[in-house]
Coordinates of C-alpha atoms in Angstrom, one line a residue:
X1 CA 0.0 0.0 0.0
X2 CA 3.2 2.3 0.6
X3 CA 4.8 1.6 -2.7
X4 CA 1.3 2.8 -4.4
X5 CA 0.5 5.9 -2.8
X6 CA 4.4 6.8 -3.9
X7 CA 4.0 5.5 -7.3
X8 CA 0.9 7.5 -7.0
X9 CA 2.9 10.6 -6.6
X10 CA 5.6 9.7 -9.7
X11 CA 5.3 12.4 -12.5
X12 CA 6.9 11.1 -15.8
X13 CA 7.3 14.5 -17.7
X14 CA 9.7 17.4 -17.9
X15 CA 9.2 20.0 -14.8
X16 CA 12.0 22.3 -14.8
X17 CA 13.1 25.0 -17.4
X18 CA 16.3 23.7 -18.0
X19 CA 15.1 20.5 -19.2
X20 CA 13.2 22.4 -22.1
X21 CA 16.3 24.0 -23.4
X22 CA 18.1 21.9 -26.4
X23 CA 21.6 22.5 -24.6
X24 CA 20.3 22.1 -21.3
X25 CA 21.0 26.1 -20.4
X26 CA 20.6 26.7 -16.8
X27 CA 21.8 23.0 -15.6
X28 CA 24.6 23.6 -13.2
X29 CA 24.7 20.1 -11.0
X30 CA 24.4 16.4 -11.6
X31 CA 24.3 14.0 -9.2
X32 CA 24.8 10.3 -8.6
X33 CA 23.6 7.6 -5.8
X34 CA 24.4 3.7 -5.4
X35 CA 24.3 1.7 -2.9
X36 CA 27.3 -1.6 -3.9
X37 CA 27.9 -4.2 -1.8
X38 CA 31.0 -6.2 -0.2
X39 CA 31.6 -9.3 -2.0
X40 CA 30.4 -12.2 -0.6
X41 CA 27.8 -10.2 2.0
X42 CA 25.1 -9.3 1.1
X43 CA 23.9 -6.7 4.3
X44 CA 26.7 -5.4 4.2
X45 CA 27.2 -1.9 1.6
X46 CA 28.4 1.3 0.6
X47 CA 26.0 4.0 0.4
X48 CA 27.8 6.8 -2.2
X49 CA 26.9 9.9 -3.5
X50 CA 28.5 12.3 -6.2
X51 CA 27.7 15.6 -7.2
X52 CA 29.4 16.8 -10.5
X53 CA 29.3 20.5 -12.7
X54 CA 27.5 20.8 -15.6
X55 CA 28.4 20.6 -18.2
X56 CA 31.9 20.2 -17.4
X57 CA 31.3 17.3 -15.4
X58 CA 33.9 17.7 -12.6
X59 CA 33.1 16.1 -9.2
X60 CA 32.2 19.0 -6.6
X61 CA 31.0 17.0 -3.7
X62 CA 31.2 13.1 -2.5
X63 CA 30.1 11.4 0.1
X64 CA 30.4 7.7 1.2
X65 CA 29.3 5.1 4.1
X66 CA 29.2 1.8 5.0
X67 CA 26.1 1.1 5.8
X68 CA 23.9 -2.4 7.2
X69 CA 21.2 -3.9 5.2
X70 CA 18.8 -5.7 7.0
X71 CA 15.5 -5.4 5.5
X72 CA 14.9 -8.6 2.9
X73 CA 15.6 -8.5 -0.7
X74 CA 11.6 -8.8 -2.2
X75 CA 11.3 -8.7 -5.9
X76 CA 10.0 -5.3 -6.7
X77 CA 10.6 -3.9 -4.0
X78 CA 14.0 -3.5 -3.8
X79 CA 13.7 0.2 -3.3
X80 CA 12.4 -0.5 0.2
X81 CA 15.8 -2.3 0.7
X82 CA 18.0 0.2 -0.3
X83 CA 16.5 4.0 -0.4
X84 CA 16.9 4.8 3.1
X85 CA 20.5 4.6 3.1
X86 CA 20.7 6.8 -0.2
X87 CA 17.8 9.4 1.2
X88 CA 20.2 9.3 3.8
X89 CA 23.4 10.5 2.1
X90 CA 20.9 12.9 0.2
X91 CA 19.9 14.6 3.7
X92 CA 23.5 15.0 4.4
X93 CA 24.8 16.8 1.4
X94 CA 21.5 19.1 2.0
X95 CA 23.0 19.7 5.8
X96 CA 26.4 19.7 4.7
X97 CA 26.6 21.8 1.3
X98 CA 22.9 22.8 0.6
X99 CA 24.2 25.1 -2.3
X100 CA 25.3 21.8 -4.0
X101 CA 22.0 19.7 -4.0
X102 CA 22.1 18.5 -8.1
X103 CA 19.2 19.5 -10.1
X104 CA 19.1 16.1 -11.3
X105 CA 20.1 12.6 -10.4
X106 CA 21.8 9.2 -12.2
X107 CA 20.8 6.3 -10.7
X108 CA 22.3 3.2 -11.4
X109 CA 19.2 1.1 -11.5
X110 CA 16.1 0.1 -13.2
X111 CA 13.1 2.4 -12.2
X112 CA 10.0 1.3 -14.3
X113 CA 11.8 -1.7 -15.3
X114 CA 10.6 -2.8 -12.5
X115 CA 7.7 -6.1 -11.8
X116 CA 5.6 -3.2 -10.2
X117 CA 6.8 -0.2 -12.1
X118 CA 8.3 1.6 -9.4
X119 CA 12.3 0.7 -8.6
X120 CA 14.8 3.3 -7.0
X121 CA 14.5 5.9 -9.6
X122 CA 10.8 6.5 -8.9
X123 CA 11.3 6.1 -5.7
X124 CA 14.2 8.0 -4.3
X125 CA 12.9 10.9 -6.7
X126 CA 9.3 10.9 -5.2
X127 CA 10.8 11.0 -1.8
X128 CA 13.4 13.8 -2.3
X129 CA 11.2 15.3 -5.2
X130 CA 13.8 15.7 -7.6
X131 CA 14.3 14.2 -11.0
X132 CA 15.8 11.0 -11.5
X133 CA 17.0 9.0 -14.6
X134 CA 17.2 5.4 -13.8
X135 CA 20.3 3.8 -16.2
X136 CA 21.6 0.0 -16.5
X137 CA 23.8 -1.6 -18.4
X138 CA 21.9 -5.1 -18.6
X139 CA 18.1 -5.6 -19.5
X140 CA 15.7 -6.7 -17.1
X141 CA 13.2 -9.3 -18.1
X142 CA 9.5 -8.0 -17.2
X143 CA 5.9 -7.5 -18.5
X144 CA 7.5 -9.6 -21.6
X145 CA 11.0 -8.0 -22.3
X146 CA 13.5 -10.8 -22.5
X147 CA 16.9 -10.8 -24.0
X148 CA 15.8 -13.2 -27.6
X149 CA 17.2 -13.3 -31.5
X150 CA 14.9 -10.3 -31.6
X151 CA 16.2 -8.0 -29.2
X152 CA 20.1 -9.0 -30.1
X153 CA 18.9 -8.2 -33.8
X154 CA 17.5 -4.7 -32.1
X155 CA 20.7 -3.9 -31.1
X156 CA 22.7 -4.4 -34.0
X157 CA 20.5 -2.3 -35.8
X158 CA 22.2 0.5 -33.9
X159 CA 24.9 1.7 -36.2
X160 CA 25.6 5.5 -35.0
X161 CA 26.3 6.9 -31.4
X162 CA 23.1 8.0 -30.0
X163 CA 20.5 5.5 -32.2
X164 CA 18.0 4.6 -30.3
X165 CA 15.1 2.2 -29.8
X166 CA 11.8 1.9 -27.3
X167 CA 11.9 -1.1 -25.3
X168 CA 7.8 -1.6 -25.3
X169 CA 6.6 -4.2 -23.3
X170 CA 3.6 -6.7 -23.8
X171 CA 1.1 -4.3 -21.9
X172 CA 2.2 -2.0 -25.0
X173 CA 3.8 0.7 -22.3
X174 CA 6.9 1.7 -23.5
X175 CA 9.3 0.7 -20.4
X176 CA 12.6 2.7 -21.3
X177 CA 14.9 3.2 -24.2
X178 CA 17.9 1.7 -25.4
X179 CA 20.8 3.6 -26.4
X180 CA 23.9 2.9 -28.4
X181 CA 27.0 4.1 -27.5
X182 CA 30.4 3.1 -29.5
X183 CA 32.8 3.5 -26.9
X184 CA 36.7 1.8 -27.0
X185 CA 35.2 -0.8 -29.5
X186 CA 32.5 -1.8 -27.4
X187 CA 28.8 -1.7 -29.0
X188 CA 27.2 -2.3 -26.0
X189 CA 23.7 -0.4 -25.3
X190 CA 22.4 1.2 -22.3
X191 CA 19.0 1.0 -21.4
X192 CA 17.5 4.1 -19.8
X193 CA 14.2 4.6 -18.2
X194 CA 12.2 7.8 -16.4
X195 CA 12.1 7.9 -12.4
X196 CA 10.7 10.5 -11.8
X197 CA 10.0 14.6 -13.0
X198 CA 11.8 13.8 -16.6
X199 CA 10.2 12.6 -19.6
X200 CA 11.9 10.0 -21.7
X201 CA 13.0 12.0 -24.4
X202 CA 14.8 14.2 -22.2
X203 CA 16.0 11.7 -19.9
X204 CA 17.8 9.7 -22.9
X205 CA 19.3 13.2 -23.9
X206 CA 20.6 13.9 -20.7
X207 CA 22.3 10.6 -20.1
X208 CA 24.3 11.0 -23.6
X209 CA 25.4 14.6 -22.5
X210 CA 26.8 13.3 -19.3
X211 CA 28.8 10.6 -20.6
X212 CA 32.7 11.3 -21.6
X213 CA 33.1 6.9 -21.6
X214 CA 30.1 4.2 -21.8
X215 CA 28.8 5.0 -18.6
X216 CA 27.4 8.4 -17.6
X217 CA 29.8 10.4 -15.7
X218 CA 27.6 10.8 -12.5
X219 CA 27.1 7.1 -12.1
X220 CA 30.4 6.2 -13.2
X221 CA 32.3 8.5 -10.8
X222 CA 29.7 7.3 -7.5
X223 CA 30.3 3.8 -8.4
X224 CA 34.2 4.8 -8.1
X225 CA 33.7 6.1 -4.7
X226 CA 31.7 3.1 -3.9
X227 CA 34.9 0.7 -4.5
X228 CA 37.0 2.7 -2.7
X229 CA 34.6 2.5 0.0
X230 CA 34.3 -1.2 0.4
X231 CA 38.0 -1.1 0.3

């Protein structure tokens, strides 16, 4: 009953100015969250959290803590797992540097390709009511999405940097997008999907304007901090 009245509350369109703007023209902070964990243990992680300049992309803030995970892992409801400790790195930086919060954040996870629709994109963003681009590197199999001849024919499809494709799901909503990128001869796609205050279109710009490798700078720098915080 929790996870709907916040699902309730998720708004899949663009809300700020600078998100109407082609060159994203009054977008000064990026952020990134993830929660890793140590090898081997699984309650026991590294909450992290990045804040970078845009559009130069240079790390102004970061933040890491070990953290213990004692709530069950439930399929779709993972965010109920894992949020707190991110809202909680999120309260800090707005106690801490409040002139930093990130207009925006990059969250290495699924959001709506989620079994209910609602991962850790939605989530964190309804909760700290900021938007948030969920971004993975792998697909995740729901309402019908699976990884066949068809969506490996999909992908090759994808000849130039930025090509793009809807990954639309057998309920005939469109889940997320998937994104080429040709980086250090690696064709491999990201798939990228609205969390919260950020339409698709703009959410799948976004990412490619953040990303100087395959991965999008906010995410790539927080899971960075994240290693070095596990040790």
């Amino acid at each position: 009953s929790e996870q709907a009245q916040l699902k309730a509350g998720v708004v899949e369109e663009d809300t700020e100015e600078w998100q109407k703007d082609s060159s994203f023209a009054g977008l000064q902070r990026v952020g990134g969250v993830d929660l890793s964990y140590v090898k081997g243990d699984d309650s026991s992680a590294c909450a992290s959290l990045v804040v970078l300049s845009y559009p130069g992309l240079e790390v102004l803030y970061e933040d890491c803590q070990m953290v213990a995970v004692s709530a069950p892992y439930v399929a779709g409801f993972l965010a109920f797992r894992e949020v707190p400790f991110l809202v909680e790195a999120v309260q800090r930086l707005q106690q801490e540097k409040p002139r930093l919060k990130p207009q925006v954040w990059h969250i290495s996870f699924y959001s709506a390709l989620l079994l209910a629709g609602f991962g850790v994109a939605c989530h964190l963003g309804v909760l700290t009511d900021l938007p948030c681009i969920g971004v993975a590197k792998n697909l995740l199999q729901v309402d019908g999405l699976v990884r066949d001849e068809l969506h490996r024919e999909q992908i090759r499809s994808l000849q130039r940097e930025g090509d793009t494709f809807p990954l639309t799901g057998t309920s005939g909503r469109v889940l997320g997008m998937v994104s080429y990128r040709d980086y250090n001869n690696s064709s491999k796609p990201l798939y990228i999907s609205v969390g919260h205050r950020v339409c698709l279109e703009t959410a799948v710009r976004l990412v490619k304007s953040c990303c100087r490798y395959r991965i999008p700078e906010p995410i790539r720098q927080v899971q960075k901090q994240g290693s070095w915080g596990r040790g």
